PDB file of C-alpha atoms and ligand atoms in Angstrom:
ATOM      1  CA  UNK S   1    -110.028-171.471  44.795  1.00 94.00           C
ATOM      2  CA  UNK S   2    -108.059-169.417  42.383  1.00 94.00           C
ATOM      3  CA  UNK S   3    -108.784-165.735  42.832  1.00 92.00           C
ATOM      4  CA  UNK S   4    -106.472-164.768  40.008  1.00 94.00           C
ATOM      5  CA  UNK S   5    -108.738-166.165  37.350  1.00 96.00           C
ATOM      6  CA  UNK S   6    -112.203-166.360  38.869  1.00 97.00           C
ATOM      7  CA  UNK S   7    -114.508-165.224  41.635  1.00 97.00           C
ATOM      8  CA  UNK S   8    -114.902-167.017  44.918  1.00 98.00           C
ATOM      9  CA  UNK S   9    -118.587-167.238  45.806  1.00 98.00           C
ATOM     10  CA  UNK S  10    -120.115-168.175  49.141  1.00 98.00           C
ATOM     11  CA  UNK S  11    -123.835-168.747  48.605  1.00 98.00           C
ATOM     12  CA  UNK S  12    -126.531-169.800  51.030  1.00 98.00           C
ATOM     13  CA  UNK S  13    -129.577-171.825  50.084  1.00 98.00           C
ATOM     14  CA  UNK S  14    -132.228-171.480  52.751  1.00 98.00           C
ATOM     15  CA  UNK S  15    -134.558-174.025  51.105  1.00 98.00           C
ATOM     16  CA  UNK S  16    -138.015-173.919  52.788  1.00 98.00           C
ATOM     17  CA  UNK S  17    -136.844-172.254  55.989  1.00 98.00           C
ATOM     18  CA  UNK S  18    -137.525-168.877  57.621  1.00 98.00           C
ATOM     19  CA  UNK S  19    -140.424-166.468  57.382  1.00 98.00           C
ATOM     20  CA  UNK S  20    -140.119-162.853  56.173  1.00 98.00           C
ATOM     21  CA  UNK S  21    -139.916-161.677  59.822  1.00 98.00           C
ATOM     22  CA  UNK S  22    -137.179-164.208  60.574  1.00 98.00           C
ATOM     23  CA  UNK S  23    -135.406-163.066  57.421  1.00 98.00           C
ATOM     24  CA  UNK S  24    -135.277-159.501  58.719  1.00 98.00           C
ATOM     25  CA  UNK S  25    -133.906-160.711  62.054  1.00 98.00           C
ATOM     26  CA  UNK S  26    -131.266-162.885  60.373  1.00 98.00           C
ATOM     27  CA  UNK S  27    -130.100-160.082  58.082  1.00 98.00           C
ATOM     28  CA  UNK S  28    -129.751-157.650  60.990  1.00 98.00           C
ATOM     29  CA  UNK S  29    -127.551-160.162  62.826  1.00 98.00           C
ATOM     30  CA  UNK S  30    -125.557-160.973  59.704  1.00 98.00           C
ATOM     31  CA  UNK S  31    -124.862-157.290  59.012  1.00 97.00           C
ATOM     32  CA  UNK S  32    -123.528-156.793  62.524  1.00 97.00           C
ATOM     33  CA  UNK S  33    -120.885-159.529  62.135  1.00 97.00           C
ATOM     34  CA  UNK S  34    -120.122-159.312  58.420  1.00 96.00           C
ATOM     35  CA  UNK S  35    -116.354-159.355  57.688  1.00 94.00           C
ATOM     36  CA  UNK S  36    -115.052-156.149  56.131  1.00 90.00           C
ATOM     37  CA  UNK S  37    -112.676-157.853  53.663  1.00 87.00           C
ATOM     38  CA  UNK S  38    -113.931-158.470  50.144  1.00 89.00           C
ATOM     39  CA  UNK S  39    -112.233-161.713  49.279  1.00 93.00           C
ATOM     40  CA  UNK S  40    -115.415-163.348  47.976  1.00 97.00           C
ATOM     41  CA  UNK S  41    -118.856-162.624  46.565  1.00 98.00           C
ATOM     42  CA  UNK S  42    -121.686-163.428  48.949  1.00 98.00           C
ATOM     43  CA  UNK S  43    -125.154-164.598  47.961  1.00 98.00           C
ATOM     44  CA  UNK S  44    -128.197-165.644  49.942  1.00 98.00           C
ATOM     45  CA  UNK S  45    -130.917-167.509  48.074  1.00 99.00           C
ATOM     46  CA  UNK S  46    -134.131-167.382  50.048  1.00 99.00           C
ATOM     47  CA  UNK S  47    -137.776-168.453  49.730  1.00 98.00           C
ATOM     48  CA  UNK S  48    -139.699-166.241  47.278  1.00 98.00           C
ATOM     49  CA  UNK S  49    -141.799-164.534  49.957  1.00 98.00           C
ATOM     50  CA  UNK S  50    -138.625-163.592  51.871  1.00 98.00           C
ATOM     51  CA  UNK S  51    -136.994-161.862  48.874  1.00 98.00           C
ATOM     52  CA  UNK S  52    -138.454-158.369  49.554  1.00 98.00           C
ATOM     53  CA  UNK S  53    -137.380-158.419  53.219  1.00 98.00           C
ATOM     54  CA  UNK S  54    -133.918-159.741  52.288  1.00 98.00           C
ATOM     55  CA  UNK S  55    -133.379-157.192  49.526  1.00 98.00           C
ATOM     56  CA  UNK S  56    -134.533-154.324  51.743  1.00 98.00           C
ATOM     57  CA  UNK S  57    -132.260-155.377  54.592  1.00 98.00           C
ATOM     58  CA  UNK S  58    -129.182-155.908  52.423  1.00 98.00           C
ATOM     59  CA  UNK S  59    -129.586-152.930  50.053  1.00 95.00           C
ATOM     60  CA  UNK S  60    -126.473-151.069  51.206  1.00 90.00           C
ATOM     61  CA  UNK S  61    -124.379-154.208  51.653  1.00 95.00           C
ATOM     62  CA  UNK S  62    -122.324-156.478  49.445  1.00 94.00           C
ATOM     63  CA  UNK S  63    -124.661-159.452  49.900  1.00 98.00           C
ATOM     64  CA  UNK S  64    -126.574-160.327  46.737  1.00 98.00           C
ATOM     65  CA  UNK S  65    -130.006-161.860  47.175  1.00 98.00           C
ATOM     66  CA  UNK S  66    -131.205-164.750  45.064  1.00 98.00           C
ATOM     67  CA  UNK S  67    -134.180-167.022  44.479  1.00 99.00           C
ATOM     68  CA  UNK S  68    -134.223-170.806  44.811  1.00 98.00           C
ATOM     69  CA  UNK S  69    -136.058-171.480  41.559  1.00 98.00           C
ATOM     70  CA  UNK S  70    -137.686-169.734  38.618  1.00 98.00           C
ATOM     71  CA  UNK S  71    -139.903-170.501  35.666  1.00 98.00           C
ATOM     72  CA  UNK S  72    -138.407-170.436  32.178  1.00 98.00           C
ATOM     73  CA  UNK S  73    -141.458-168.775  30.628  1.00 98.00           C
ATOM     74  CA  UNK S  74    -141.653-164.986  30.444  1.00 97.00           C
ATOM     75  CA  UNK S  75    -145.270-164.690  31.650  1.00 98.00           C
ATOM     76  CA  UNK S  76    -148.677-166.295  31.274  1.00 98.00           C
ATOM     77  CA  UNK S  77    -151.063-168.809  32.768  1.00 98.00           C
ATOM     78  CA  UNK S  78    -148.673-170.708  35.039  1.00 98.00           C
ATOM     79  CA  UNK S  79    -150.360-170.571  38.430  1.00 98.00           C
ATOM     80  CA  UNK S  80    -147.932-170.404  41.324  1.00 98.00           C
ATOM     81  CA  UNK S  81    -144.845-169.838  39.191  1.00 98.00           C
ATOM     82  CA  UNK S  82    -142.374-166.948  39.203  1.00 98.00           C
ATOM     83  CA  UNK S  83    -140.715-165.530  36.082  1.00 98.00           C
ATOM     84  CA  UNK S  84    -137.116-164.319  35.916  1.00 98.00           C
ATOM     85  CA  UNK S  85    -138.069-160.688  35.185  1.00 98.00           C
ATOM     86  CA  UNK S  86    -140.157-160.684  38.378  1.00 98.00           C
ATOM     87  CA  UNK S  87    -137.091-161.797  40.326  1.00 98.00           C
ATOM     88  CA  UNK S  88    -134.976-159.073  38.740  1.00 98.00           C
ATOM     89  CA  UNK S  89    -137.618-156.456  39.511  1.00 98.00           C
ATOM     90  CA  UNK S  90    -137.764-157.688  43.118  1.00 98.00           C
ATOM     91  CA  UNK S  91    -134.015-157.070  43.410  1.00 98.00           C
ATOM     92  CA  UNK S  92    -132.584-160.575  42.923  1.00 98.00           C
ATOM     93  CA  UNK S  93    -129.122-161.071  41.479  1.00 98.00           C
ATOM     94  CA  UNK S  94    -128.951-164.861  41.599  1.00 99.00           C
ATOM     95  CA  UNK S  95    -131.187-167.857  41.059  1.00 99.00           C
ATOM     96  CA  UNK S  96    -130.498-171.479  41.962  1.00 99.00           C
ATOM     97  CA  UNK S  97    -131.467-173.797  39.115  1.00 98.00           C
ATOM     98  CA  UNK S  98    -131.791-177.565  39.060  1.00 98.00           C
ATOM     99  CA  UNK S  99    -131.195-178.273  42.726  1.00 98.00           C
ATOM    100  CA  UNK S 100    -131.366-182.037  43.309  1.00 98.00           C
ATOM    101  CA  UNK S 101    -134.397-181.550  45.555  1.00 98.00           C
ATOM    102  CA  UNK S 102    -136.263-179.971  42.642  1.00 98.00           C
ATOM    103  CA  UNK S 103    -135.074-182.660  40.255  1.00 98.00           C
ATOM    104  CA  UNK S 104    -136.014-185.498  42.627  1.00 97.00           C
ATOM    105  CA  UNK S 105    -139.207-184.183  44.223  1.00 98.00           C
ATOM    106  CA  UNK S 106    -140.645-181.999  41.474  1.00 98.00           C
ATOM    107  CA  UNK S 107    -139.542-183.905  38.408  1.00 98.00           C
ATOM    108  CA  UNK S 108    -137.256-181.261  36.914  1.00 98.00           C
ATOM    109  CA  UNK S 109    -135.409-182.609  33.910  1.00 98.00           C
ATOM    110  CA  UNK S 110    -132.149-181.484  32.338  1.00 98.00           C
ATOM    111  CA  UNK S 111    -134.266-179.849  29.609  1.00 98.00           C
ATOM    112  CA  UNK S 112    -136.146-177.831  32.251  1.00 98.00           C
ATOM    113  CA  UNK S 113    -132.855-176.860  33.857  1.00 98.00           C
ATOM    114  CA  UNK S 114    -131.500-175.748  30.501  1.00 98.00           C
ATOM    115  CA  UNK S 115    -134.568-173.626  29.712  1.00 98.00           C
ATOM    116  CA  UNK S 116    -134.304-171.955  33.129  1.00 98.00           C
ATOM    117  CA  UNK S 117    -130.571-171.273  32.747  1.00 99.00           C
ATOM    118  CA  UNK S 118    -131.205-169.603  29.388  1.00 98.00           C
ATOM    119  CA  UNK S 119    -134.116-167.575  30.804  1.00 98.00           C
ATOM    120  CA  UNK S 120    -132.063-166.465  33.824  1.00 98.00           C
ATOM    121  CA  UNK S 121    -129.177-165.321  31.620  1.00 98.00           C
ATOM    122  CA  UNK S 122    -131.553-163.504  29.320  1.00 98.00           C
ATOM    123  CA  UNK S 123    -133.027-161.634  32.301  1.00 98.00           C
ATOM    124  CA  UNK S 124    -129.574-160.710  33.615  1.00 98.00           C
ATOM    125  CA  UNK S 125    -129.617-163.037  36.625  1.00 98.00           C
ATOM    126  CA  UNK S 126    -126.645-165.164  37.622  1.00 98.00           C
ATOM    127  CA  UNK S 127    -127.788-168.790  37.465  1.00 98.00           C
ATOM    128  CA  UNK S 128    -126.320-171.180  40.031  1.00 99.00           C
ATOM    129  CA  UNK S 129    -126.794-174.424  38.120  1.00 99.00           C
ATOM    130  CA  UNK S 130    -126.651-177.527  40.304  1.00 98.00           C
ATOM    131  CA  UNK S 131    -125.444-181.010  39.404  1.00 98.00           C
ATOM    132  CA  UNK S 132    -124.599-184.085  41.399  1.00 98.00           C
ATOM    133  CA  UNK S 133    -124.762-187.851  41.606  1.00 98.00           C
ATOM    134  CA  UNK S 134    -126.681-190.216  43.867  1.00 96.00           C
ATOM    135  CA  UNK S 135    -124.886-192.701  46.078  1.00 94.00           C
ATOM    136  CA  UNK S 136    -125.921-195.518  43.734  1.00 95.00           C
ATOM    137  CA  UNK S 137    -124.420-193.692  40.769  1.00 97.00           C
ATOM    138  CA  UNK S 138    -121.182-193.094  42.680  1.00 95.00           C
ATOM    139  CA  UNK S 139    -121.002-196.745  43.715  1.00 94.00           C
ATOM    140  CA  UNK S 140    -121.712-197.843  40.158  1.00 97.00           C
ATOM    141  CA  UNK S 141    -118.750-195.733  38.985  1.00 97.00           C
ATOM    142  CA  UNK S 142    -120.838-193.496  36.719  1.00 98.00           C
ATOM    143  CA  UNK S 143    -120.383-190.173  38.546  1.00 98.00           C
ATOM    144  CA  UNK S 144    -118.315-188.549  35.786  1.00 98.00           C
ATOM    145  CA  UNK S 145    -120.614-189.773  33.027  1.00 98.00           C
ATOM    146  CA  UNK S 146    -123.757-188.594  34.839  1.00 98.00           C
ATOM    147  CA  UNK S 147    -122.396-185.158  35.690  1.00 98.00           C
ATOM    148  CA  UNK S 148    -120.911-184.622  32.240  1.00 98.00           C
ATOM    149  CA  UNK S 149    -124.380-185.232  30.820  1.00 98.00           C
ATOM    150  CA  UNK S 150    -126.020-182.842  33.317  1.00 98.00           C
ATOM    151  CA  UNK S 151    -123.508-180.109  32.418  1.00 98.00           C
ATOM    152  CA  UNK S 152    -123.780-180.611  28.661  1.00 98.00           C
ATOM    153  CA  UNK S 153    -127.579-180.648  28.669  1.00 98.00           C
ATOM    154  CA  UNK S 154    -127.888-177.858  31.252  1.00 98.00           C
ATOM    155  CA  UNK S 155    -125.606-175.514  29.301  1.00 98.00           C
ATOM    156  CA  UNK S 156    -126.962-176.311  25.835  1.00 98.00           C
ATOM    157  CA  UNK S 157    -127.334-173.127  23.830  1.00 98.00           C
ATOM    158  CA  UNK S 158    -125.529-170.910  26.355  1.00 98.00           C
ATOM    159  CA  UNK S 159    -123.488-168.629  24.113  1.00 97.00           C
ATOM    160  CA  UNK S 160    -119.739-168.187  24.475  1.00 97.00           C
ATOM    161  CA  UNK S 161    -120.131-164.601  25.712  1.00 97.00           C
ATOM    162  CA  UNK S 162    -122.495-165.637  28.528  1.00 98.00           C
ATOM    163  CA  UNK S 163    -120.854-168.772  29.916  1.00 98.00           C
ATOM    164  CA  UNK S 164    -118.739-166.870  32.446  1.00 98.00           C
ATOM    165  CA  UNK S 165    -121.908-165.572  34.042  1.00 98.00           C
ATOM    166  CA  UNK S 166    -122.971-169.111  34.978  1.00 98.00           C
ATOM    167  CA  UNK S 167    -121.981-170.524  38.364  1.00 98.00           C
ATOM    168  CA  UNK S 168    -121.953-174.315  38.600  1.00 99.00           C
ATOM    169  CA  UNK S 169    -122.583-176.006  41.941  1.00 98.00           C
ATOM    170  CA  UNK S 170    -121.472-179.595  42.449  1.00 98.00           C
ATOM    171  CA  UNK S 171    -123.672-181.148  45.104  1.00 98.00           C
ATOM    172  CA  UNK S 172    -123.322-184.903  45.600  1.00 97.00           C
ATOM    173  CA  UNK S 173    -126.840-185.917  46.604  1.00 96.00           C
ATOM    174  CA  UNK S 174    -125.572-188.318  49.261  1.00 94.00           C
ATOM    175  CA  UNK S 175    -123.875-185.386  51.036  1.00 92.00           C
ATOM    176  CA  UNK S 176    -126.877-183.029  51.177  1.00 90.00           C
ATOM    177  CA  UNK S 177    -128.295-182.560  54.653  1.00 84.00           C
ATOM    178  CA  UNK S 178    -126.781-185.853  55.755  1.00 87.00           C
ATOM    179  CA  UNK S 179    -123.711-184.582  57.590  1.00 83.00           C
ATOM    180  CA  UNK S 180    -121.700-186.726  55.150  1.00 84.00           C
ATOM    181  CA  UNK S 181    -119.361-184.328  53.374  1.00 85.00           C
ATOM    182  CA  UNK S 182    -117.417-185.364  50.305  1.00 89.00           C
ATOM    183  CA  UNK S 183    -113.732-185.388  51.203  1.00 95.00           C
ATOM    184  CA  UNK S 184    -111.840-182.422  49.773  1.00 97.00           C
ATOM    185  CA  UNK S 185    -110.216-184.860  47.324  1.00 97.00           C
ATOM    186  CA  UNK S 186    -113.541-186.347  46.192  1.00 97.00           C
ATOM    187  CA  UNK S 187    -115.058-182.884  45.730  1.00 98.00           C
ATOM    188  CA  UNK S 188    -111.979-181.567  43.918  1.00 98.00           C
ATOM    189  CA  UNK S 189    -111.915-184.541  41.561  1.00 98.00           C
ATOM    190  CA  UNK S 190    -115.455-183.827  40.351  1.00 98.00           C
ATOM    191  CA  UNK S 191    -115.077-180.017  40.262  1.00 98.00           C
ATOM    192  CA  UNK S 192    -111.928-180.420  38.176  1.00 98.00           C
ATOM    193  CA  UNK S 193    -113.790-182.791  35.872  1.00 98.00           C
ATOM    194  CA  UNK S 194    -116.626-180.241  35.506  1.00 98.00           C
ATOM    195  CA  UNK S 195    -114.073-177.593  34.525  1.00 98.00           C
ATOM    196  CA  UNK S 196    -112.676-179.935  31.889  1.00 98.00           C
ATOM    197  CA  UNK S 197    -116.179-180.413  30.453  1.00 98.00           C
ATOM    198  CA  UNK S 198    -116.565-176.612  30.220  1.00 98.00           C
ATOM    199  CA  UNK S 199    -113.105-176.471  28.576  1.00 98.00           C
ATOM    200  CA  UNK S 200    -114.217-178.916  25.891  1.00 98.00           C
ATOM    201  CA  UNK S 201    -117.559-177.166  25.343  1.00 98.00           C
ATOM    202  CA  UNK S 202    -116.115-173.636  25.324  1.00 98.00           C
ATOM    203  CA  UNK S 203    -112.418-172.823  25.769  1.00 97.00           C
ATOM    204  CA  UNK S 204    -109.586-172.980  28.286  1.00 98.00           C
ATOM    205  CA  UNK S 205    -110.039-169.304  29.056  1.00 98.00           C
ATOM    206  CA  UNK S 206    -113.728-169.725  29.814  1.00 98.00           C
ATOM    207  CA  UNK S 207    -113.110-172.885  31.845  1.00 98.00           C
ATOM    208  CA  UNK S 208    -110.508-171.027  33.867  1.00 98.00           C
ATOM    209  CA  UNK S 209    -112.891-168.113  34.494  1.00 98.00           C
ATOM    210  CA  UNK S 210    -115.985-170.001  35.637  1.00 98.00           C
ATOM    211  CA  UNK S 211    -116.739-170.416  39.356  1.00 98.00           C
ATOM    212  CA  UNK S 212    -117.513-173.954  40.499  1.00 98.00           C
ATOM    213  CA  UNK S 213    -118.940-174.365  43.999  1.00 98.00           C
ATOM    214  CA  UNK S 214    -119.195-177.380  46.270  1.00 98.00           C
ATOM    215  CA  UNK S 215    -122.379-178.072  48.240  1.00 97.00           C
ATOM    216  CA  UNK S 216    -123.314-180.836  50.660  1.00 96.00           C
ATOM    217  CA  UNK S 217    -122.915-180.492  54.440  1.00 95.00           C
ATOM    218  CA  UNK S 218    -120.366-177.705  54.073  1.00 96.00           C
ATOM    219  CA  UNK S 219    -120.009-176.014  57.441  1.00 96.00           C
ATOM    220  CA  UNK S 220    -117.800-173.794  59.548  1.00 96.00           C
ATOM    221  CA  UNK S 221    -115.575-176.803  60.408  1.00 96.00           C
ATOM    222  CA  UNK S 222    -114.870-178.284  56.998  1.00 97.00           C
ATOM    223  CA  UNK S 223    -115.083-175.192  54.751  1.00 98.00           C
ATOM    224  CA  UNK S 224    -111.418-174.177  54.934  1.00 97.00           C
ATOM    225  CA  UNK S 225    -110.130-177.505  53.666  1.00 97.00           C
ATOM    226  CA  UNK S 226    -112.721-177.774  50.896  1.00 98.00           C
ATOM    227  CA  UNK S 227    -112.070-174.199  49.740  1.00 98.00           C
ATOM    228  CA  UNK S 228    -108.334-174.845  49.695  1.00 97.00           C
ATOM    229  CA  UNK S 229    -108.813-177.124  46.676  1.00 97.00           C
ATOM    230  CA  UNK S 230    -107.780-175.488  43.399  1.00 97.00           C
ATOM    231  CA  UNK S 231    -111.049-176.130  41.533  1.00 98.00           C
ATOM    232  CA  UNK S 232    -113.502-175.441  44.373  1.00 98.00           C
ATOM    233  CA  UNK S 233    -114.333-171.754  44.070  1.00 98.00           C
ATOM    234  CA  UNK S 234    -116.830-171.489  46.879  1.00 98.00           C
ATOM    235  CA  UNK S 235    -119.783-173.179  48.505  1.00 98.00           C
ATOM    236  CA  UNK S 236    -123.525-173.588  48.197  1.00 98.00           C
ATOM    237  CA  UNK S 237    -124.540-173.964  51.785  1.00 98.00           C
ATOM    238  CA  UNK S 238    -127.840-175.237  53.155  1.00 98.00           C
ATOM    239  CA  UNK S 239    -128.135-175.823  56.912  1.00 97.00           C
ATOM    240  CA  UNK S 240    -125.115-173.739  57.938  1.00 98.00           C
ATOM    241  CA  UNK S 241    -126.433-170.711  56.026  1.00 98.00           C
ATOM    242  CA  UNK S 242    -129.382-170.473  58.427  1.00 98.00           C
ATOM    243  CA  UNK S 243    -127.152-169.410  61.329  1.00 98.00           C
ATOM    244  CA  UNK S 244    -125.399-166.033  60.866  1.00 98.00           C
ATOM    245  CA  UNK S 245    -122.298-167.004  62.918  1.00 98.00           C
ATOM    246  CA  UNK S 246    -121.782-170.219  60.948  1.00 98.00           C
ATOM    247  CA  UNK S 247    -122.314-168.537  57.602  1.00 98.00           C
ATOM    248  CA  UNK S 248    -119.799-165.821  58.493  1.00 98.00           C
ATOM    249  CA  UNK S 249    -117.226-168.446  59.530  1.00 98.00           C
ATOM    250  CA  UNK S 250    -117.554-169.993  56.073  1.00 98.00           C
ATOM    251  CA  UNK S 251    -117.071-166.554  54.482  1.00 98.00           C
ATOM    252  CA  UNK S 252    -113.955-166.172  56.625  1.00 97.00           C
ATOM    253  CA  UNK S 253    -112.699-169.596  55.532  1.00 97.00           C
ATOM    254  CA  UNK S 254    -112.653-168.216  51.991  1.00 97.00           C
ATOM    255  CA  UNK S 255    -109.981-165.773  53.119  1.00 93.00           C
ATOM    256  CA  UNK S 256    -106.924-167.924  52.490  1.00 91.00           C
ATOM    257  CA  UNK S 257    -104.009-167.976  50.098  1.00 88.00           C
ATOM    258  CA  UNK S 258    -104.973-169.438  46.734  1.00 83.00           C
ATOM    259  CA  UNK S 259    -102.979-171.174  44.020  1.00 68.00           C
TER     260      UNK S 259
HETATM  261  P1  13P Q 301    -126.666-178.799  53.345  1.00 87.40           P
HETATM  262  O1  13P Q 301    -125.545-177.797  53.457  1.00 87.40           O
HETATM  263  O2  13P Q 301    -127.730-178.605  54.388  1.00 87.40           O
HETATM  264  O3  13P Q 301    -126.150-180.210  53.266  1.00 87.40           O
HETATM  265  O4  13P Q 301    -127.401-178.498  51.963  1.00 87.40           O
HETATM  266  C1  13P Q 301    -126.638-178.394  50.816  1.00 87.40           C
HETATM  267  C2  13P Q 301    -127.488-177.902  49.719  1.00 87.40           C
HETATM  268  O5  13P Q 301    -128.332-178.616  49.214  1.00 87.40           O
HETATM  269  C3  13P Q 301    -127.297-176.522  49.262  1.00 87.40           C
HETATM  270  O6  13P Q 301    -127.980-176.278  48.091  1.00 87.40           O
END
């Protein structure tokens, strides 16, 4: 982390977990144990049907609610899809884009990710754009090449004055939901590389200002060490974001001296 130049962000991704009623229950518990200090931004990205309950519960708090996906089109005949202006109107501040589960299971391409990032920015949402390599890609030594491509294609057309609004999440696919966390050094190496790609595409100032998160089995035990890395500005947390006590411990782990 480096709080001098950029925001620290602790974001939860609930994936396909919790009903609206469970959302209300979770938020009540979270509010009762929420740390008072404001050392990081906090986001919870929840299933679409849980957004109203989450927004209502967290209205007077510092927790921003987000969606887990969006459609790049403004409106029209796209049965089952949700447009960015609908998310804004529902009270969302964030939207996760290009999660590996959407890329792998629902065929999302880098071009789709790019269109969604542009649509989210246009609507005033903060996109959390995900990237990450498979185990085979890591073992083949093409992690940097693969992620550089994902970043370049995902950010295509994002103007200079909007790039700081984008949050990038590095999520090695082999570490998601597996209990296998990247070591702090492995995660730092890639996050630093991502920042250097942003530096080449934009400028040093923009690269220094952008928040890059790590995701993949981050939990209350390993968060402190991961967040201590200079280029890891927060976490995108799956499983551990479903339990208020665990999520709060990760928020607390973000309260540490930074470089
Ligand atoms: P886990 O924290 O459950 O490994 O999930 C990570 C993730 O995919 C967050 O987007």
